[in-house]
Coordinates of C-alpha atoms and ligand atoms in Angstrom, one line a residue:
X1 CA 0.0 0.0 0.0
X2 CA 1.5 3.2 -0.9
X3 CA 0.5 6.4 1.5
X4 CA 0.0 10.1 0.8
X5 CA 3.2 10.7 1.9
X6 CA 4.6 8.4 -1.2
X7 CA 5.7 5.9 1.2
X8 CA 4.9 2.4 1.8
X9 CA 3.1 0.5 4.0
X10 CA 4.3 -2.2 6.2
X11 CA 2.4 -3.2 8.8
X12 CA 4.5 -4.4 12.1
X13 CA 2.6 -7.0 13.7
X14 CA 2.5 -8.3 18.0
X15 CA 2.9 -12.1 17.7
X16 CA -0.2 -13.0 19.2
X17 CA 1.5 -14.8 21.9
X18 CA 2.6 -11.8 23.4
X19 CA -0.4 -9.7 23.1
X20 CA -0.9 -8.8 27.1
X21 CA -4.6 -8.5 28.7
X22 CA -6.3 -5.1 28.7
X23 CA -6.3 -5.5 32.3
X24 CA -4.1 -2.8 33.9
X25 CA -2.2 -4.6 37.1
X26 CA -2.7 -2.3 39.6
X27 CA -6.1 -0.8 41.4
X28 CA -6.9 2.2 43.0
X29 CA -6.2 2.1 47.3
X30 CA -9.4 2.9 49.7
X31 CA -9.4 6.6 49.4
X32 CA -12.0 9.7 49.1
X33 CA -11.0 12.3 46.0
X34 CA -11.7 15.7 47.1
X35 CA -12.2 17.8 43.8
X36 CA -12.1 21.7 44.5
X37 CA -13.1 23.6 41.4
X38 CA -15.5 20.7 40.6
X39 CA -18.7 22.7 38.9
X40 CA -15.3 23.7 36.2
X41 CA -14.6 22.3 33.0
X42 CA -11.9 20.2 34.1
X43 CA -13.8 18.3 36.7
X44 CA -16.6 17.7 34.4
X45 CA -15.1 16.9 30.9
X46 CA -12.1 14.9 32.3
X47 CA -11.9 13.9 35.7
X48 CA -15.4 12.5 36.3
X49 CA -15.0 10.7 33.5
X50 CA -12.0 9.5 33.8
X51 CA -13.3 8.0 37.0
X52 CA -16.4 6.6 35.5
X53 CA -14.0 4.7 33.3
X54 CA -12.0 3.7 35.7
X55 CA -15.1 2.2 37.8
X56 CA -15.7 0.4 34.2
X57 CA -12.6 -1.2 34.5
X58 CA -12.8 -2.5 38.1
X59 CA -10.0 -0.5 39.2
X60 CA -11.5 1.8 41.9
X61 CA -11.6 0.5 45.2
X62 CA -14.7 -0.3 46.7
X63 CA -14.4 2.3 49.8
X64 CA -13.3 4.8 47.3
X65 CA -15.6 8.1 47.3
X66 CA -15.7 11.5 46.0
X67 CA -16.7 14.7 47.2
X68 CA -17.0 18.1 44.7
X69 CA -16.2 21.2 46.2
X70 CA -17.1 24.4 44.6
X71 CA -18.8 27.6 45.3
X72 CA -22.3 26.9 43.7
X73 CA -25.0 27.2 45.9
X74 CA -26.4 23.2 44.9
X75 CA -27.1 19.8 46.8
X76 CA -25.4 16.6 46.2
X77 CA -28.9 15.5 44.3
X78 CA -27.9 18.2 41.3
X79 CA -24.4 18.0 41.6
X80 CA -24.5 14.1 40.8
X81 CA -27.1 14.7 37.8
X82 CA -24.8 17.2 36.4
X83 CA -22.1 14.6 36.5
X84 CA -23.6 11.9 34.8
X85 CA -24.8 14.2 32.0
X86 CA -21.2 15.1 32.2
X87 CA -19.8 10.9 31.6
X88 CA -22.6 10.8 28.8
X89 CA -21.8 13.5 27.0
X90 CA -17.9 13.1 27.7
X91 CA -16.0 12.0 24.1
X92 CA -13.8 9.9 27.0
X93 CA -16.4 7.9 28.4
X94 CA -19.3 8.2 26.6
X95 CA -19.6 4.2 26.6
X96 CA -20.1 3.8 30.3
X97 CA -22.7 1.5 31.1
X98 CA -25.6 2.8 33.3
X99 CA -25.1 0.0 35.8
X100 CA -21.5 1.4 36.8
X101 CA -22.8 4.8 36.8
X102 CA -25.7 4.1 39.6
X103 CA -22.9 2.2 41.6
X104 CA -20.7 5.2 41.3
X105 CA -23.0 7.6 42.0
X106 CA -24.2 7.5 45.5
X107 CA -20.2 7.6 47.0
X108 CA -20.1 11.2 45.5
X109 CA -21.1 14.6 47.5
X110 CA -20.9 17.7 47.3
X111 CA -19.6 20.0 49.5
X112 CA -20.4 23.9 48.4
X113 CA -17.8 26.8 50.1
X114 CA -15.5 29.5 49.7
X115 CA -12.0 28.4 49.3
X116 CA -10.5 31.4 51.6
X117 CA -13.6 30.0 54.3
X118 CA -12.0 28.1 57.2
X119 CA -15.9 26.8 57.7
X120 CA -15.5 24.9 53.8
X121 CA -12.9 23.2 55.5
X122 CA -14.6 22.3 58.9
X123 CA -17.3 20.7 57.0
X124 CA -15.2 18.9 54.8
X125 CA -13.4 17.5 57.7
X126 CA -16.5 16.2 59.0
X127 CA -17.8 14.9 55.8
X128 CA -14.0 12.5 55.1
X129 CA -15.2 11.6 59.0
X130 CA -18.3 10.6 58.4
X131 CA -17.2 8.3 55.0
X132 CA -14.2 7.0 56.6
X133 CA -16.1 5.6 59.3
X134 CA -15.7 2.1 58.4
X135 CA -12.9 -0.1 59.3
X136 CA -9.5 0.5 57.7
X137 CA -7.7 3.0 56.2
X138 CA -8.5 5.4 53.6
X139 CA -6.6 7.9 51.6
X140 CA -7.1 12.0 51.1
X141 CA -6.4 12.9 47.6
X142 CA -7.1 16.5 47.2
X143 CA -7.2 17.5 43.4
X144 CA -6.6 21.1 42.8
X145 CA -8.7 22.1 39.8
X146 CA -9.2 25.7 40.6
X147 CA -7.6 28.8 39.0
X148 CA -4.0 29.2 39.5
X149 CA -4.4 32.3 41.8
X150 CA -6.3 30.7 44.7
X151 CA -3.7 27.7 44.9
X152 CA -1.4 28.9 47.6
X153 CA -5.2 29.8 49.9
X154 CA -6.1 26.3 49.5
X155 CA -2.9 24.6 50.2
X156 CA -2.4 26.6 53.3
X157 CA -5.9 26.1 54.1
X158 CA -5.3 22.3 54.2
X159 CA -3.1 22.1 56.1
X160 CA -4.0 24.8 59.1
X161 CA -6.7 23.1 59.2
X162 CA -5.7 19.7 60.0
X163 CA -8.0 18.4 56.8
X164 CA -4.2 17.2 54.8
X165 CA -1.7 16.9 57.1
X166 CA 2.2 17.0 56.2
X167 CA 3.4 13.1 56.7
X168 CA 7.1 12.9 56.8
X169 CA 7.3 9.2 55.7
X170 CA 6.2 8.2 52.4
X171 CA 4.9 4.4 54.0
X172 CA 2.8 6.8 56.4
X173 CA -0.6 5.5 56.5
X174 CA -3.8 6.7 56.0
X175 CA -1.6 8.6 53.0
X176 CA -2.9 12.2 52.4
X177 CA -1.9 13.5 48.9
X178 CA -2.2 16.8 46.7
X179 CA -2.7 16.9 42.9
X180 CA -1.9 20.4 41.6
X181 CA -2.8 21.1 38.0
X182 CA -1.3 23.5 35.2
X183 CA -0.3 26.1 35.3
X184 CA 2.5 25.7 38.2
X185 CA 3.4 29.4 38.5
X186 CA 3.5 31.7 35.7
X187 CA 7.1 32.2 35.6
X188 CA 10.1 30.8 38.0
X189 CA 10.2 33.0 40.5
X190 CA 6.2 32.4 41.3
X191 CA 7.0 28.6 40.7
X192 CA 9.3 28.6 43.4
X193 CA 7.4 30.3 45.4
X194 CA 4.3 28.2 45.1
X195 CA 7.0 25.4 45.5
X196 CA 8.1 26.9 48.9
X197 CA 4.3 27.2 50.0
X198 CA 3.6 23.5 49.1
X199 CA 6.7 22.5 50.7
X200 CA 5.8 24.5 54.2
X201 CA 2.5 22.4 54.0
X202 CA 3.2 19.0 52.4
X203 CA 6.2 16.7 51.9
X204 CA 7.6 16.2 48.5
X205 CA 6.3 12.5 48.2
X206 CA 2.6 14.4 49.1
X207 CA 2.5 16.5 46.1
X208 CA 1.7 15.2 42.7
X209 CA 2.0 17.9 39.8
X210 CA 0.4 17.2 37.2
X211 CA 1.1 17.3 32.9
X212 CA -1.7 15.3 31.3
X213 CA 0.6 14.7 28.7
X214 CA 2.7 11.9 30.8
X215 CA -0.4 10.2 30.9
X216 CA -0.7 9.3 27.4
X217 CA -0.2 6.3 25.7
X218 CA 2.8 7.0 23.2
X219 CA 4.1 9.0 25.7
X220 CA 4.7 6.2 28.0
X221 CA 5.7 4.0 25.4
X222 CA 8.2 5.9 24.0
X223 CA 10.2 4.9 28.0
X224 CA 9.5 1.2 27.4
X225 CA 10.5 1.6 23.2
X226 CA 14.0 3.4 24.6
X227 CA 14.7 1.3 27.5
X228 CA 13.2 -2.2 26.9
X229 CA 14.8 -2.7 23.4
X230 CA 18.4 -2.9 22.6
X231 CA 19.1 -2.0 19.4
X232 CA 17.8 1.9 19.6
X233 CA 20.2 3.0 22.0
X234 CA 23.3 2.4 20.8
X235 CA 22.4 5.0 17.7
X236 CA 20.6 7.4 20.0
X237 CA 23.2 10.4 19.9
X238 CA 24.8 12.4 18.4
X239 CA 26.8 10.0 16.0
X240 CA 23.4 8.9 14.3
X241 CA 20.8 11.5 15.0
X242 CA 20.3 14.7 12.6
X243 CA 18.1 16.1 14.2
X244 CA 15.1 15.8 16.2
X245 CA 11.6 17.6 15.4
X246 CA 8.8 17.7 18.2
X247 CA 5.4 18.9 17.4
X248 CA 1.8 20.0 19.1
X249 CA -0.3 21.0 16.3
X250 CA -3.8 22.3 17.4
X251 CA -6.7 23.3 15.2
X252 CA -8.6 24.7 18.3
X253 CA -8.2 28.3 18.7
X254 CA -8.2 30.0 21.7
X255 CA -11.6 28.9 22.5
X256 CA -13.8 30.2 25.7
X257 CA -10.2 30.7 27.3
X258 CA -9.3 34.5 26.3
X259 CA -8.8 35.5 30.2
X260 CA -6.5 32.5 30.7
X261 CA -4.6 32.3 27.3
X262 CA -4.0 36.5 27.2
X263 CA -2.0 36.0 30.5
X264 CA -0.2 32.9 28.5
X265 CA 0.2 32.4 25.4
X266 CA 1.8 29.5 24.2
X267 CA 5.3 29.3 25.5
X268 CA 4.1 29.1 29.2
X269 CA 0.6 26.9 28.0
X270 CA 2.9 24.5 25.8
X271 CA 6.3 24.8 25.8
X272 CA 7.1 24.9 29.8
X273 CA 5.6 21.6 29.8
X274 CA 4.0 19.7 27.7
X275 CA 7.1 20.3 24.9
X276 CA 9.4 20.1 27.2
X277 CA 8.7 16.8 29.3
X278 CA 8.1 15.1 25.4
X279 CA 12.0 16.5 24.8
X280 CA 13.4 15.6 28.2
X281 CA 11.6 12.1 28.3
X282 CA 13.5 11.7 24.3
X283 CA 17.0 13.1 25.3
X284 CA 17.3 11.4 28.9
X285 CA 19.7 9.0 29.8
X286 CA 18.6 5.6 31.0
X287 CA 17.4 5.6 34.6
X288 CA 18.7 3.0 36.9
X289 CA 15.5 2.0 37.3
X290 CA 11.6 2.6 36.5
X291 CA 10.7 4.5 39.7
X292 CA 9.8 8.0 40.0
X293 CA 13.5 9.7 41.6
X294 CA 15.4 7.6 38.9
X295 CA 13.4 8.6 36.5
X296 CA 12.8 12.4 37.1
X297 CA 16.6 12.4 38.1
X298 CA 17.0 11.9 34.6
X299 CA 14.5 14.0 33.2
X300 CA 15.9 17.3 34.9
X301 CA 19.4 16.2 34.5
X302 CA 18.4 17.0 30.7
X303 CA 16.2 20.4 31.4
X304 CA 19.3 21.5 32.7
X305 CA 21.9 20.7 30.2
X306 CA 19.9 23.2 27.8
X307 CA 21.6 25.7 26.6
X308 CA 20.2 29.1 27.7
X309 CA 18.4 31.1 25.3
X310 CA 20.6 34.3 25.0
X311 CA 17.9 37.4 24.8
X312 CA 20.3 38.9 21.9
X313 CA 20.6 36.0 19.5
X314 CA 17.3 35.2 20.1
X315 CA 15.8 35.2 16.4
X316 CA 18.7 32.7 15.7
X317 CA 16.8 29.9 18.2
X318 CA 12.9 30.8 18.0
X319 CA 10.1 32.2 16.4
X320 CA 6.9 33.5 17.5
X321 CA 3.5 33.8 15.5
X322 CA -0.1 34.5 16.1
X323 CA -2.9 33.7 13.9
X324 CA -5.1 35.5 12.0
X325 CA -8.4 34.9 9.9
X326 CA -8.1 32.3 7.8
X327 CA -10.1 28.7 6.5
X328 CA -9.4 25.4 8.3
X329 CA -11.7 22.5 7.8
X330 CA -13.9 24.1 5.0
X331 CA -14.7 26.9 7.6
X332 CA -13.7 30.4 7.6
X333 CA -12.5 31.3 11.5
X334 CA -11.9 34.6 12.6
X335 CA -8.1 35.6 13.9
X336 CA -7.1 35.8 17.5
X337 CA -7.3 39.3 17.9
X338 CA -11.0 38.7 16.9
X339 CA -11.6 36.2 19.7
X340 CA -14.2 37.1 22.3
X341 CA -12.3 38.4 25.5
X342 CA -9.1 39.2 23.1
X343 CA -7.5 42.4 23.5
X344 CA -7.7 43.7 19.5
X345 CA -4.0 44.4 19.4
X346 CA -3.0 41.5 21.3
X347 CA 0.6 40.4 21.2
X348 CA 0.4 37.4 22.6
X349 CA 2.1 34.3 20.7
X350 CA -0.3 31.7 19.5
X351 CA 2.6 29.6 18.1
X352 CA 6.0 29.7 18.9
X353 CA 9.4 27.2 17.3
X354 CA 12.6 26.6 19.3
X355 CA 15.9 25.4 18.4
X356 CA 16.7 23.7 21.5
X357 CA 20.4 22.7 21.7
X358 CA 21.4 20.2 24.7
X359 CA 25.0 20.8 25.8
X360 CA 25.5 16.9 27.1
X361 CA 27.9 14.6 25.8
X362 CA 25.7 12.7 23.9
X363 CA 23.5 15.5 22.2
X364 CA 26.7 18.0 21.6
X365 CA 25.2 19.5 18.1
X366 CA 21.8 17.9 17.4
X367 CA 19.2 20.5 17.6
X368 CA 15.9 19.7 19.0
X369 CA 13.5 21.9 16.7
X370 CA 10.0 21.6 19.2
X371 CA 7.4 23.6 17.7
X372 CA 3.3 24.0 19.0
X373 CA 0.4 26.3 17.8
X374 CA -3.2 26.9 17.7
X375 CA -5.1 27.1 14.4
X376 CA -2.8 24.9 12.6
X377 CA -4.0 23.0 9.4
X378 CA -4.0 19.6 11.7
X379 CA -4.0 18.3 14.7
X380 CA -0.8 16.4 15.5
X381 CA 1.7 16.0 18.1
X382 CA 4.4 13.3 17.6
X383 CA 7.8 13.3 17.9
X384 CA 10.3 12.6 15.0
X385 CA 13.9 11.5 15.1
X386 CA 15.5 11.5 12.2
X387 CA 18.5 10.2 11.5
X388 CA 21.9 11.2 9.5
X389 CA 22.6 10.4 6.3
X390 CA 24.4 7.1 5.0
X391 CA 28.3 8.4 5.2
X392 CA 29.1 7.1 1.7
X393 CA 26.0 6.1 -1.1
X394 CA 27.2 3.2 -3.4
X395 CA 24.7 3.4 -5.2
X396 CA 24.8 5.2 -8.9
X397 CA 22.8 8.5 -8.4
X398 CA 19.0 7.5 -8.9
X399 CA 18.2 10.3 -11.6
X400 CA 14.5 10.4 -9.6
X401 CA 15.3 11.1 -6.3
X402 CA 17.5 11.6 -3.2
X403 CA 18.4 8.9 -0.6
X404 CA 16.2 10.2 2.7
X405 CA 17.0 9.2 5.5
X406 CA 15.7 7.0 8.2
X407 CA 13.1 8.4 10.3
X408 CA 11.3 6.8 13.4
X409 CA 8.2 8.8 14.8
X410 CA 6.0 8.7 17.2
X411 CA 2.8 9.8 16.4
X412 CA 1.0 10.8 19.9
X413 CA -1.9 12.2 18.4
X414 CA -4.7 12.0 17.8
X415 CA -3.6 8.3 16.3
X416 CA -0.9 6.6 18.4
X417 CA 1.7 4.7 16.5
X418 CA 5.3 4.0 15.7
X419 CA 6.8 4.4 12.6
X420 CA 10.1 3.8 11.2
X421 CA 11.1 5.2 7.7
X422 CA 13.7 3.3 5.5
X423 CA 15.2 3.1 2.2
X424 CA 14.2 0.1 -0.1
X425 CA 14.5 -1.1 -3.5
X426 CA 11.5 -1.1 -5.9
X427 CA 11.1 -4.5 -6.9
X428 CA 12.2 -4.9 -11.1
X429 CA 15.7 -4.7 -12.8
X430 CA 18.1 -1.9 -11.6
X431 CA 18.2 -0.5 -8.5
X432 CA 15.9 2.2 -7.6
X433 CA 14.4 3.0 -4.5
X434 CA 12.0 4.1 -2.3
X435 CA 10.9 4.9 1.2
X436 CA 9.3 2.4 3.1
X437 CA 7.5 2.8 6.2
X438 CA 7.8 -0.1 9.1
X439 CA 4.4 1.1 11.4
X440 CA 2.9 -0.2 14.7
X441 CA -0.5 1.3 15.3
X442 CA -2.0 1.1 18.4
X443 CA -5.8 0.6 17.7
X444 CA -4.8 -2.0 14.6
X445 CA -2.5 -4.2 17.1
X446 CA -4.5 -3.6 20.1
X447 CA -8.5 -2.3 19.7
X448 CA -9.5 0.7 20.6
X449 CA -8.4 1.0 24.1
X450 CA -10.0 4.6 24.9
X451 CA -7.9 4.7 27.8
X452 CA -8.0 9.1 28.7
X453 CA -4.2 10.3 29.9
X454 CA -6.6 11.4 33.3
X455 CA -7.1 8.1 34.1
X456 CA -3.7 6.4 34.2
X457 CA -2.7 9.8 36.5
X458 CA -5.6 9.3 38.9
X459 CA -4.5 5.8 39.3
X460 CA -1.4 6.4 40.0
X461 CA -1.9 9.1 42.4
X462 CA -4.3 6.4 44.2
X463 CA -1.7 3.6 44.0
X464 CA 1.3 6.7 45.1
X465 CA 3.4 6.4 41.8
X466 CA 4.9 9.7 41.3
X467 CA 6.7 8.5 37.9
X468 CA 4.9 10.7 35.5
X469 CA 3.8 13.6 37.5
X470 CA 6.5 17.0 37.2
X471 CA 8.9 16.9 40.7
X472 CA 9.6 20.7 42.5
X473 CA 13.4 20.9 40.9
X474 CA 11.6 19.5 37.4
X475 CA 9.1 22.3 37.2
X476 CA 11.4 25.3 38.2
X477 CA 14.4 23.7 35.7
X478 CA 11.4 23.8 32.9
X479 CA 10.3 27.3 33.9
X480 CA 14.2 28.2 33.5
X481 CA 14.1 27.4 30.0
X482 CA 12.0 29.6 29.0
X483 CA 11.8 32.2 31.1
X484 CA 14.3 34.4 29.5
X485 CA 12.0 33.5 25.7
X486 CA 9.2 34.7 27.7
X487 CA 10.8 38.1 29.1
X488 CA 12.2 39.1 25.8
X489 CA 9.5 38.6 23.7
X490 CA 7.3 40.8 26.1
X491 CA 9.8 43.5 26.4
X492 CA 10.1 43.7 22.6
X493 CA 6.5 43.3 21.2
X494 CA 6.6 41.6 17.7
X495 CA 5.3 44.2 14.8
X496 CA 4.2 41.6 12.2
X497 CA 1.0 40.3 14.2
X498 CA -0.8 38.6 13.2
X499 CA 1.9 37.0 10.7
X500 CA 0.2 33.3 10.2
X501 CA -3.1 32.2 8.5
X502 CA -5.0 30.4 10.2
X503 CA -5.4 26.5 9.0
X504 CA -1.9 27.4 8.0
X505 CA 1.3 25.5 9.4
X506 CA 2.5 29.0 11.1
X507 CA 4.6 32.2 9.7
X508 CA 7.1 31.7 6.9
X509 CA 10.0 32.4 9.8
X510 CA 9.7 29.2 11.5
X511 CA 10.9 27.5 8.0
X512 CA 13.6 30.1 7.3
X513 CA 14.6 29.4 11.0
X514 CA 15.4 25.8 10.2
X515 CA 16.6 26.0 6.6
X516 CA 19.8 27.1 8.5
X517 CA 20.3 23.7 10.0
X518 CA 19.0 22.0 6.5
X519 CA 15.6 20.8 8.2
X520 CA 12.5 20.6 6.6
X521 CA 9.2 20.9 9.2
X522 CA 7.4 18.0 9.0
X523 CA 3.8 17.9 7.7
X524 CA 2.8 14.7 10.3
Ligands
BG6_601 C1 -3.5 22.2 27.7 C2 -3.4 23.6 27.2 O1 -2.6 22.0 28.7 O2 -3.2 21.3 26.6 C3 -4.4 23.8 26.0 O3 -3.7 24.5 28.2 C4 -4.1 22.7 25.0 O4 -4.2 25.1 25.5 C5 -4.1 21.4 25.6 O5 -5.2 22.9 24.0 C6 -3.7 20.3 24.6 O6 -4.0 19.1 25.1 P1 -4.2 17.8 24.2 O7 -4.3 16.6 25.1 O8 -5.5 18.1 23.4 O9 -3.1 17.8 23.2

């Protein structure tokens, strides 16, 4: 089969001998989830569903409960309807059956107050009393979903009021544990400092940051493709890698998030993240072993081996766009300066490309092009390694075309598969050749697994893995990365807003940015 690309197809099959159960091997301890922010967005399109799927799957404990907190002036009665309309509408879990649903239902409550209102947290101390009535121990796992400004009130709240307290040792049981979302600080100075609050109230092994992107599938995969095969990492370096191109392509625009996005913009919303955990997870050195300090050690080791981003060369390592008007999809959208809630002469980037150079031993020279933006013609994130050249071609010059070389990508989204892109010879006399490429896919080999990124992180914040969630030294190294990006493009406004179309693959300048290193941005 030959693809759009002009490549062809051949399919990598899972003997089925190995194929492993669906069954995940661990399940959720006895705990209660206490959800602040949980009339939001969050809590509704992703978290209740995640733990409606979850239920599905027989992976919740039977004492576990839940318990909504948010300001809306509502009983538990509406609060649970408004969840279930949430599962059935959810793209995540819209499959849940109705039996799990009327099982999960009754262990939810809601418990309506002001975060800043030492009463909200009186009655939610007497409310975990009440459910962890019965024999044995349950966990606390409080789930920050609020806006970013009222974190440090409810951390400090927690613990002053004896609802989490700090437990030095990590066996401590009953466990009480804190999941923070994005955004963790807005810059690293207010990381640290939210860092320095958390730390007054919790111990390190009590905090679980979280980056949805760690909980997806390829994402995951790309540790056990690097670290449980042999023959990738003796070429993964500089000797055999080009180059390496990481994307997050988004059609979405800024959607019903102007307030949130204005104070953003994508560096901070992508790239202190999401970009960067895909590019330290990619460049890290093999952990001693799969826990979460081996691991993370790792992971920062490689945050801070990049190089700085000087503020005077810095049109020689990124580009920044923003989009306006344009067609994607058949549609006509409006720009982002058109957006509801959009200042009309924003400057805020909606898509920004690094160059990303890691001064390490083994990454001396490859540049790490990572590149993310809204209104893009596709939606795509994957990462792509792409390899060097053959050192000498034998071959006589094929008058059609030139010898590419071999690629392997991960495709994260929105299909999940690995591919790996070689040179063959089209079948005939002479020798002439062509790309093949070698895939896996994920919902060929395995089914559709609809497995949301939320729910392997709830579970592991139940079961007290810390592996994929962002550690205090993790975030602030990530933060330092870009920080100085950040600053200058905000001293020095860009003049050629909007400069991308949207349904476009960004401004011109991201190209002319990597024709200097000879890359081409991939169209995934
Ligand atoms: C979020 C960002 O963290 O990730 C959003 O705040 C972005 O702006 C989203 O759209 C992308 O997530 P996903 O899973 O759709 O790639």
């Amino acid at each position: 089969m030959t693809r759009g690309d002009g490549t062809l197809a051949v399919p990598l099959r899972v003997p089925e001998a190995l194929e492993t159960p669906a069954i995940s091997l661990k399940r959720g301890e006895a705990c209660t989830l206490v959800i602040f922010g949980a009339g939001g967005d969050l809590a509704q399109r992703k978290l209740v569903p995640a733990l409606a799927h979850l239920h599905c799957d027989g992976l919740l404990h039977e004492r576990f409960a839940v318990i909504g907190v948010a300001r809306e002036a509502i009983d538990a009665d509406t609060f649970r309807d408004r969840m279930h309309r949430a599962v059935r509408e959810s793209e995540d879990a819209g499959d849940v059956p109705e039996s799990v649903w009327r099982d999960l239902a009754p262990r939810i409550d809601y418990v309506r107050g002001d975060l800043h209102d030492p009463a909200l947290y009186a009655t939610l101390a007497q409310r975990l009393g009440n459910i962890e009535e019965d024999a044995g121990d349950r966990g606390r796992l409080f789930y920050l979903a609020i806006p970013p400004s009222v974190y440090e009130i409810a951390v400090r709240q927690l613990s002053n009021s004896g609802v989490a307290p700090r437990t030095a040792d990590r066996e401590e049981r009953p466990w009480r544990r804190i999941i923070i979302e994005k955004p963790f600080g807005h810059s690293r100075e207010t990381a640290r400092r939210l860092n320095r609050v958390v730390g007054r109230a919790f111990a390190e092994h009590q905090v679980y940051r979280i980056d949805h992107y760690l909980g997806k599938e390829t994402v995951q995969n790309l540790l056990v493709f690097r670290f449980a095969n042999s023959i990738f990492e003796p070429v993964w370096n500089r000797a055999h890698i080009h180059h390496v191109q990481i994307t997050a392509a988004e059609t979405v625009g800024v959607e019903h998030r102007a307030g949130y996005y204005e104070e953003s913009g994508v560096v901070r919303d992508m790239f202190q993240n999401h970009l960067l955990q895909l590019l330290s997870l990619t460049a890290m050195e093999p952990p001693t072993a799969f826990r979460a300090d081996p691991v993370r050690d790792e992971k920062v080791k490689v945050l801070n081996a990049i190089r700085p981003f000087d503020p005077a060369g810095l049109d020689d390592r990124a580009v920044r766009g923003q989009y306006g008007p344009g067609e994607l999809n058949g549609e006509r959208v409006v720009g982002y300066r058109q957006e509801p809630n959009v200042d009309a002469e924003s400057g805020v980037p909606t898509f920004a490309a690094f160059r990303v150079l890691i001064d390490s031993w083994r990454w001396q020279g490859v540049p790490f092009w990572l590149r993310s933006g809204k209104r893009l013609a596709r939606r795509a994130t994957e990462i792509a390694i792409q390899f060097r050249h053959p050192p000498h071609v034998m071959f006589p010059n094929d008058s059609q075309r030139a010898i590419q070389p071999n690629r392997l990508c991960f495709a994260i989204q929105p299909h999940e598969a690995i591919s790996l892109c070689m040179e063959i010879k089209v079948p005939g006399i002479g020798v002439r050749m062509t790309s093949a490429k070698m895939d896996f896919n994920y919902n060929e080999t395995f089914g559709d697994h609809r497995h949301s990124a939320y729910e392997t992180l709830l579970l592991d914040a139940m079961v007290g893995d810390q592996t994929l969630f962002a550690r205090k030294d993790g975030v602030e190294a990530a933060w330092a990365v870009v920080d100085p990006v950040i600053e200058a493009w905000e001293a020095a406004p860009a003049r050629d807003f909007p400069n991308y179309a949207a349904g476009s693959w960004g401004p011109d300048a991201a190209q002319a940015l990597a024709d200097r290193d000879g890359v081409r941005w991939r169209r995934p």
